[in-house]
Amino acid sequence: MSTAGERRPIIIRRKKVVNHHHGGSWKIALADFMTALMALFLVMWILAAASPEQREGVADYFSTPLVGAITGGERITGSTRPIPGGGPDPAHTDGERARIDMRTQTRPSDEQRRFFMDLQRRIETVIEADPELRQLRPQLRFDLTQEGLRIQLLDTDQRPMFDLGSDRVAPYMRDLLRTIAPLLNELPNDLSLSGHTDSLAYLNGYRGYGNWELASGRANASRRELVAGGLEPDKLLRVSGFADRVPMPDTAPVDPINRRIELLVLFPQVSERIRSPSLLDGPGMPSLLRRRDTSPIDPAPVERFTDSLRQALDGEQGR
């Protein structure tokens, strides 16, 4: 017990109040819900304004596999109609048609891809069947580019395709070109042939002859061998030389692999662009060709210049 003189301590107890709140996450959820609801109403409004054909096109789109939609393959339902779309009007189809045309120009169709792969297999089979040509298989490369199937005939120091510094075709290169020539006739596609060199300077030739002439000469010599092997001459649409301006990726400019012949089996749309190049009417055109003003040109400045020139000539003759 405490004594009478002691004072007992005063203890004050304060109750801690904890406020439980949920933060603002519910606002984000509500905003997402309202956005989805608005999108749903917008889609329903567009479908209500669309025709039955357009609705069928939308249904056809969603039944198309992703791979088929990317590569331009056939739809499950067999329909070939593009989906209406593009532009402010749901029935406006110009925008969608332009998108499909651009995709067709940059991607080969399944049929073209099959034809090219079949051509590659046939060439490889013919080369494997010949013991001498089989040794050239590592120097042959196939790849698909935006212009078409590219067949590259690469050079090496151990087995060069041409005599050094010359457009004279080596015997095995001649046999290879004449062997694949008939196979190229099986496709209706046009061909493009180009020659490439390394960056070593052409020192032993006559004056004015360099890598440009060498690349073009080797491309032309390859063309002659292909024609001699049975290639239809009209299939060759372009023969060109690039000298050392387009080296192989990840190679040194002096690498022997850059001495090569490239044969392109062109897509039809690429052939059409080469035959009929489209004209551009814009800032790149000369000002005289882009002139829209048909008003007559003021002849006064021209006359003044002519008079001053005539006076100067008269003064020279009077001296």
Short mmCIF file of C-alpha atoms in Angstrom, two decimals:
data_model
loop_
_atom_site.label_atom_id
_atom_site.label_comp_id
_atom_site.label_asym_id
_atom_site.label_seq_id
_atom_site.Cartn_x
_atom_site.Cartn_y
_atom_site.Cartn_z
CA MET A 1 0.00 0.00 0.00
CA SER A 2 1.11 3.50 -0.66
CA THR A 3 1.86 5.86 2.06
CA ALA A 4 -0.26 8.89 2.67
CA GLY A 5 2.39 11.25 1.36
CA GLU A 6 2.81 9.57 -2.06
CA ARG A 7 0.90 10.74 -5.15
CA ARG A 8 -0.30 8.11 -7.59
CA PRO A 9 0.62 8.69 -11.32
CA ILE A 10 -2.14 9.74 -13.67
CA ILE A 11 -2.42 7.44 -16.73
CA ILE A 12 -4.23 8.80 -19.79
CA ARG A 13 -5.41 6.22 -22.35
CA ARG A 14 -6.08 7.44 -25.90
CA LYS A 15 -8.00 5.20 -28.29
CA LYS A 16 -6.34 4.96 -31.70
CA VAL A 17 -8.88 5.34 -34.50
CA VAL A 18 -7.99 3.53 -37.74
CA ASN A 19 -9.77 4.70 -40.88
CA HIS A 20 -10.13 1.88 -43.41
CA HIS A 21 -10.47 3.23 -46.98
CA HIS A 22 -10.28 1.55 -50.42
CA GLY A 23 -8.29 4.21 -52.29
CA GLY A 24 -9.15 5.23 -55.88
CA SER A 25 -8.81 1.88 -57.64
CA TRP A 26 -12.59 1.67 -58.00
CA LYS A 27 -12.48 4.78 -60.16
CA ILE A 28 -10.14 3.08 -62.65
CA ALA A 29 -12.35 0.01 -62.78
CA LEU A 30 -15.41 2.19 -63.38
CA ALA A 31 -13.64 4.13 -66.14
CA ASP A 32 -12.64 0.87 -67.87
CA PHE A 33 -16.19 -0.39 -67.62
CA MET A 34 -17.64 2.82 -69.07
CA THR A 35 -15.09 2.78 -71.93
CA ALA A 36 -15.95 -0.82 -72.80
CA LEU A 37 -19.66 0.00 -72.63
CA MET A 38 -19.19 2.98 -74.93
CA ALA A 39 -17.21 0.84 -77.41
CA LEU A 40 -19.98 -1.77 -77.34
CA PHE A 41 -22.65 0.84 -78.12
CA LEU A 42 -20.47 2.26 -80.90
CA VAL A 43 -20.03 -1.16 -82.51
CA MET A 44 -23.75 -1.84 -82.25
CA TRP A 45 -24.51 1.51 -83.89
CA ILE A 46 -22.11 0.83 -86.78
CA LEU A 47 -23.53 -2.66 -87.33
CA ALA A 48 -27.05 -1.26 -87.30
CA ALA A 49 -26.08 1.15 -90.09
CA ALA A 50 -24.27 -1.52 -92.13
CA SER A 51 -25.79 -3.56 -94.92
CA PRO A 52 -26.19 -7.38 -94.69
CA GLU A 53 -23.24 -7.80 -97.09
CA GLN A 54 -21.02 -5.70 -94.86
CA ARG A 55 -22.04 -7.64 -91.77
CA GLU A 56 -21.22 -10.87 -93.58
CA GLY A 57 -17.79 -9.42 -94.46
CA VAL A 58 -17.13 -8.62 -90.79
CA ALA A 59 -18.14 -12.13 -89.77
CA ASP A 60 -15.91 -13.51 -92.52
CA TYR A 61 -12.97 -11.50 -91.18
CA PHE A 62 -13.25 -12.89 -87.66
CA SER A 63 -13.44 -16.44 -89.02
CA THR A 64 -10.09 -15.99 -90.81
CA PRO A 65 -7.03 -17.54 -89.11
CA LEU A 66 -4.32 -15.09 -88.09
CA VAL A 67 -1.67 -16.72 -90.29
CA GLY A 68 -3.98 -16.63 -93.29
CA ALA A 69 -4.83 -12.98 -92.69
CA ILE A 70 -1.14 -12.02 -92.53
CA THR A 71 0.04 -14.01 -95.54
CA GLY A 72 -3.02 -13.38 -97.70
CA GLY A 73 -4.20 -16.98 -97.62
CA GLU A 74 -7.70 -18.26 -98.22
CA ARG A 75 -10.45 -17.72 -95.66
CA ILE A 76 -12.27 -20.57 -93.99
CA THR A 77 -15.54 -19.64 -95.63
CA GLY A 78 -13.89 -19.33 -99.03
CA SER A 79 -14.96 -15.70 -99.42
CA THR A 80 -12.59 -13.38 -101.22
CA ARG A 81 -14.30 -10.09 -100.37
CA PRO A 82 -12.21 -7.55 -98.46
CA ILE A 83 -13.72 -6.19 -95.28
CA PRO A 84 -15.43 -2.83 -95.85
CA GLY A 85 -13.68 -0.11 -93.97
CA GLY A 86 -11.40 2.88 -94.19
CA GLY A 87 -12.49 6.49 -94.31
CA PRO A 88 -15.20 8.20 -92.25
CA ASP A 89 -18.02 6.29 -93.93
CA PRO A 90 -18.41 2.63 -92.87
CA ALA A 91 -19.37 1.78 -96.45
CA HIS A 92 -16.24 3.48 -97.87
CA THR A 93 -13.85 0.78 -99.09
CA ASP A 94 -11.01 2.75 -100.71
CA GLY A 95 -8.86 2.71 -97.60
CA GLU A 96 -9.20 -1.03 -97.07
CA ARG A 97 -8.62 -1.75 -100.74
CA ALA A 98 -5.41 0.30 -100.66
CA ARG A 99 -4.19 -1.63 -97.61
CA ILE A 100 -4.78 -4.96 -99.32
CA ASP A 101 -3.00 -3.84 -102.49
CA MET A 102 0.04 -2.71 -100.51
CA ARG A 103 0.16 -6.03 -98.66
CA THR A 104 0.00 -7.89 -101.96
CA GLN A 105 2.91 -5.88 -103.33
CA THR A 106 5.18 -6.52 -100.34
CA ARG A 107 4.32 -10.18 -99.65
CA PRO A 108 4.40 -13.10 -102.09
CA SER A 109 1.22 -15.08 -102.47
CA ASP A 110 1.10 -18.69 -101.35
CA GLU A 111 1.05 -19.81 -104.98
CA GLN A 112 4.14 -17.76 -105.86
CA ARG A 113 5.93 -19.06 -102.80
CA ARG A 114 5.15 -22.66 -103.79
CA PHE A 115 6.36 -22.08 -107.35
CA PHE A 116 9.62 -20.56 -106.14
CA MET A 117 10.25 -23.28 -103.59
CA ASP A 118 9.59 -25.91 -106.24
CA LEU A 119 12.06 -24.21 -108.58
CA GLN A 120 14.68 -24.18 -105.82
CA ARG A 121 14.17 -27.90 -105.13
CA ARG A 122 14.44 -28.76 -108.81
CA ILE A 123 17.68 -26.81 -109.20
CA GLU A 124 19.15 -28.43 -106.09
CA THR A 125 18.11 -31.89 -107.31
CA VAL A 126 19.76 -31.37 -110.70
CA ILE A 127 22.97 -30.14 -109.08
CA GLU A 128 23.09 -33.03 -106.62
CA ALA A 129 22.69 -35.50 -109.48
CA ASP A 130 25.85 -34.23 -111.20
CA PRO A 131 29.11 -35.12 -109.37
CA GLU A 132 30.95 -32.11 -110.81
CA LEU A 133 28.21 -29.58 -110.10
CA ARG A 134 27.69 -30.99 -106.63
CA GLN A 135 30.95 -29.34 -105.56
CA LEU A 136 29.41 -25.93 -106.40
CA ARG A 137 26.42 -26.39 -104.08
CA PRO A 138 28.06 -24.43 -101.17
CA GLN A 139 28.51 -21.48 -103.56
CA LEU A 140 24.80 -21.39 -104.39
CA ARG A 141 22.35 -19.47 -102.21
CA PHE A 142 18.57 -19.08 -102.43
CA ASP A 143 16.47 -16.52 -100.62
CA LEU A 144 13.16 -14.73 -101.07
CA THR A 145 13.32 -10.94 -101.37
CA GLN A 146 10.76 -8.21 -102.01
CA GLU A 147 11.61 -8.43 -105.72
CA GLY A 148 11.43 -12.20 -106.05
CA LEU A 149 13.45 -15.39 -105.68
CA ARG A 150 17.16 -14.53 -105.60
CA ILE A 151 19.72 -17.10 -106.74
CA GLN A 152 23.29 -16.08 -105.88
CA LEU A 153 26.35 -17.68 -107.45
CA LEU A 154 29.22 -16.87 -105.10
CA ASP A 155 32.92 -16.79 -105.87
CA THR A 156 35.76 -18.23 -103.79
CA ASP A 157 39.53 -18.15 -104.10
CA GLN A 158 39.60 -21.95 -104.38
CA ARG A 159 36.90 -22.15 -107.08
CA PRO A 160 36.41 -18.80 -108.87
CA MET A 161 33.49 -18.41 -111.25
CA PHE A 162 35.48 -16.24 -113.66
CA ASP A 163 39.11 -15.77 -114.57
CA LEU A 164 40.77 -13.20 -112.35
CA GLY A 165 40.05 -9.68 -113.60
CA SER A 166 38.16 -11.02 -116.61
CA ASP A 167 34.61 -11.78 -117.70
CA ARG A 168 35.70 -15.16 -119.12
CA VAL A 169 33.42 -17.82 -117.57
CA ALA A 170 35.05 -20.81 -115.88
CA PRO A 171 34.05 -24.23 -117.32
CA TYR A 172 32.13 -25.38 -114.22
CA MET A 173 30.34 -22.03 -114.04
CA ARG A 174 29.36 -22.46 -117.69
CA ASP A 175 28.00 -25.95 -116.97
CA LEU A 176 26.03 -24.66 -113.96
CA LEU A 177 24.40 -21.82 -115.90
CA ARG A 178 23.50 -24.03 -118.83
CA THR A 179 22.06 -26.65 -116.47
CA ILE A 180 19.66 -24.31 -114.66
CA ALA A 181 18.65 -22.40 -117.83
CA PRO A 182 15.87 -24.82 -118.92
CA LEU A 183 14.43 -24.87 -115.40
CA LEU A 184 13.99 -21.09 -115.46
CA ASN A 185 11.76 -21.44 -118.52
CA GLU A 186 9.18 -23.36 -116.50
CA LEU A 187 8.02 -20.19 -114.73
CA PRO A 188 6.42 -17.27 -116.60
CA ASN A 189 8.28 -14.74 -114.46
CA ASP A 190 10.80 -12.32 -115.93
CA LEU A 191 14.44 -12.44 -114.87
CA SER A 192 16.94 -9.87 -113.69
CA LEU A 193 20.69 -10.55 -113.84
CA SER A 194 23.33 -8.49 -112.02
CA GLY A 195 27.09 -8.73 -111.54
CA HIS A 196 29.02 -7.73 -108.42
CA THR A 197 32.74 -7.42 -107.61
CA ASP A 198 34.87 -6.89 -104.54
CA SER A 199 36.51 -3.53 -103.82
CA LEU A 200 40.00 -4.46 -105.03
CA ALA A 201 41.19 -1.95 -107.61
CA TYR A 202 41.44 -3.17 -111.19
CA LEU A 203 45.15 -2.51 -111.83
CA ASN A 204 46.14 -4.79 -114.73
CA GLY A 205 43.46 -3.78 -117.21
CA TYR A 206 43.59 -1.23 -119.95
CA ARG A 207 42.82 2.40 -119.26
CA GLY A 208 39.19 3.20 -118.45
CA TYR A 209 38.31 -0.39 -117.50
CA GLY A 210 37.39 -0.96 -113.84
CA ASN A 211 35.02 -2.75 -111.52
CA TRP A 212 31.97 -1.20 -113.16
CA GLU A 213 32.89 -2.60 -116.55
CA LEU A 214 33.98 -5.90 -115.01
CA ALA A 215 30.67 -6.38 -113.14
CA SER A 216 28.62 -5.51 -116.22
CA GLY A 217 30.77 -7.75 -118.43
CA ARG A 218 30.37 -10.73 -116.11
CA ALA A 219 26.60 -10.24 -115.95
CA ASN A 220 26.48 -10.13 -119.75
CA ALA A 221 28.70 -13.21 -120.04
CA SER A 222 26.35 -15.07 -117.69
CA ARG A 223 23.41 -13.98 -119.82
CA ARG A 224 25.06 -15.44 -122.93
CA GLU A 225 25.66 -18.76 -121.18
CA LEU A 226 22.06 -18.94 -119.98
CA VAL A 227 20.75 -18.28 -123.48
CA ALA A 228 23.17 -20.87 -124.88
CA GLY A 229 21.75 -23.34 -122.35
CA GLY A 230 18.21 -22.88 -123.64
CA LEU A 231 16.87 -19.86 -121.72
CA GLU A 232 14.32 -17.84 -123.68
CA PRO A 233 15.99 -14.46 -124.38
CA ASP A 234 12.73 -12.54 -123.86
CA LYS A 235 12.60 -13.63 -120.22
CA LEU A 236 15.60 -11.46 -119.37
CA LEU A 237 14.24 -8.05 -118.42
CA ARG A 238 17.30 -6.43 -116.83
CA VAL A 239 21.07 -7.02 -116.98
CA SER A 240 23.16 -4.70 -114.82
CA GLY A 241 26.46 -4.30 -113.02
CA PHE A 242 26.85 -2.96 -109.48
CA ALA A 243 30.69 -3.04 -109.18
CA ASP A 244 31.53 -3.10 -105.44
CA ARG A 245 28.65 -0.84 -104.33
CA VAL A 246 26.45 -3.62 -102.83
CA PRO A 247 28.62 -5.93 -100.69
CA MET A 248 27.21 -8.96 -98.93
CA PRO A 249 25.97 -8.28 -95.36
CA ASP A 250 28.57 -8.67 -92.61
CA THR A 251 31.47 -9.08 -95.04
CA ALA A 252 34.55 -6.99 -95.78
CA PRO A 253 34.46 -5.14 -99.12
CA VAL A 254 37.54 -7.11 -100.27
CA ASP A 255 36.01 -10.48 -99.36
CA PRO A 256 35.97 -12.83 -102.41
CA ILE A 257 32.35 -13.72 -101.65
CA ASN A 258 31.39 -10.27 -102.96
CA ARG A 259 32.40 -11.43 -106.44
CA ARG A 260 29.06 -12.92 -107.36
CA ILE A 261 26.27 -13.16 -109.90
CA GLU A 262 22.71 -12.57 -108.73
CA LEU A 263 19.78 -13.98 -110.68
CA LEU A 264 16.34 -12.69 -109.66
CA VAL A 265 13.10 -14.43 -110.63
CA LEU A 266 10.91 -11.33 -110.44
CA PHE A 267 7.41 -10.99 -109.05
CA PRO A 268 4.92 -9.88 -111.75
CA GLN A 269 4.28 -6.53 -110.05
CA VAL A 270 8.04 -5.82 -109.92
CA SER A 271 8.34 -6.59 -113.64
CA GLU A 272 5.46 -4.21 -114.32
CA ARG A 273 7.15 -1.42 -112.33
CA ILE A 274 10.35 -1.90 -114.32
CA ARG A 275 8.51 -1.82 -117.64
CA SER A 276 6.24 1.10 -116.77
CA PRO A 277 7.77 3.25 -114.04
CA SER A 278 5.21 5.59 -112.52
CA LEU A 279 5.83 9.32 -112.72
CA LEU A 280 5.99 11.50 -109.62
CA ASP A 281 4.51 14.98 -109.68
CA GLY A 282 5.85 16.75 -106.65
CA PRO A 283 8.79 18.70 -105.26
CA GLY A 284 11.25 16.39 -106.99
CA MET A 285 10.06 17.32 -110.48
CA PRO A 286 11.72 20.15 -112.43
CA SER A 287 9.96 23.48 -112.02
CA LEU A 288 9.30 23.80 -115.77
CA LEU A 289 7.47 20.46 -115.76
CA ARG A 290 5.42 21.40 -112.68
CA ARG A 291 4.44 24.84 -113.97
CA ARG A 292 0.68 25.33 -113.71
CA ASP A 293 0.50 29.01 -114.69
CA THR A 294 -0.42 29.28 -118.36
CA SER A 295 -0.21 33.05 -118.53
CA PRO A 296 2.24 34.44 -121.14
CA ILE A 297 5.80 35.11 -119.99
CA ASP A 298 6.83 38.78 -119.83
CA PRO A 299 9.27 39.32 -122.74
CA ALA A 300 10.66 42.61 -121.39
CA PRO A 301 13.61 41.12 -119.43
CA VAL A 302 14.60 38.99 -122.41
CA GLU A 303 14.45 41.99 -124.76
CA ARG A 304 16.54 44.12 -122.40
CA PHE A 305 19.17 41.40 -122.19
CA THR A 306 19.19 41.06 -126.00
CA ASP A 307 19.59 44.85 -126.48
CA SER A 308 22.45 45.06 -124.00
CA LEU A 309 24.19 42.13 -125.66
CA ARG A 310 23.74 43.71 -129.12
CA GLN A 311 25.16 47.03 -127.89
CA ALA A 312 28.15 45.30 -126.39
CA LEU A 313 28.84 43.47 -129.66
CA ASP A 314 28.49 46.70 -131.67
CA GLY A 315 30.94 48.41 -129.36
CA GLU A 316 33.46 45.62 -129.84
CA GLN A 317 33.15 45.82 -133.62
CA GLY A 318 33.61 49.62 -133.59
CA ARG A 319 36.97 49.40 -131.85
#
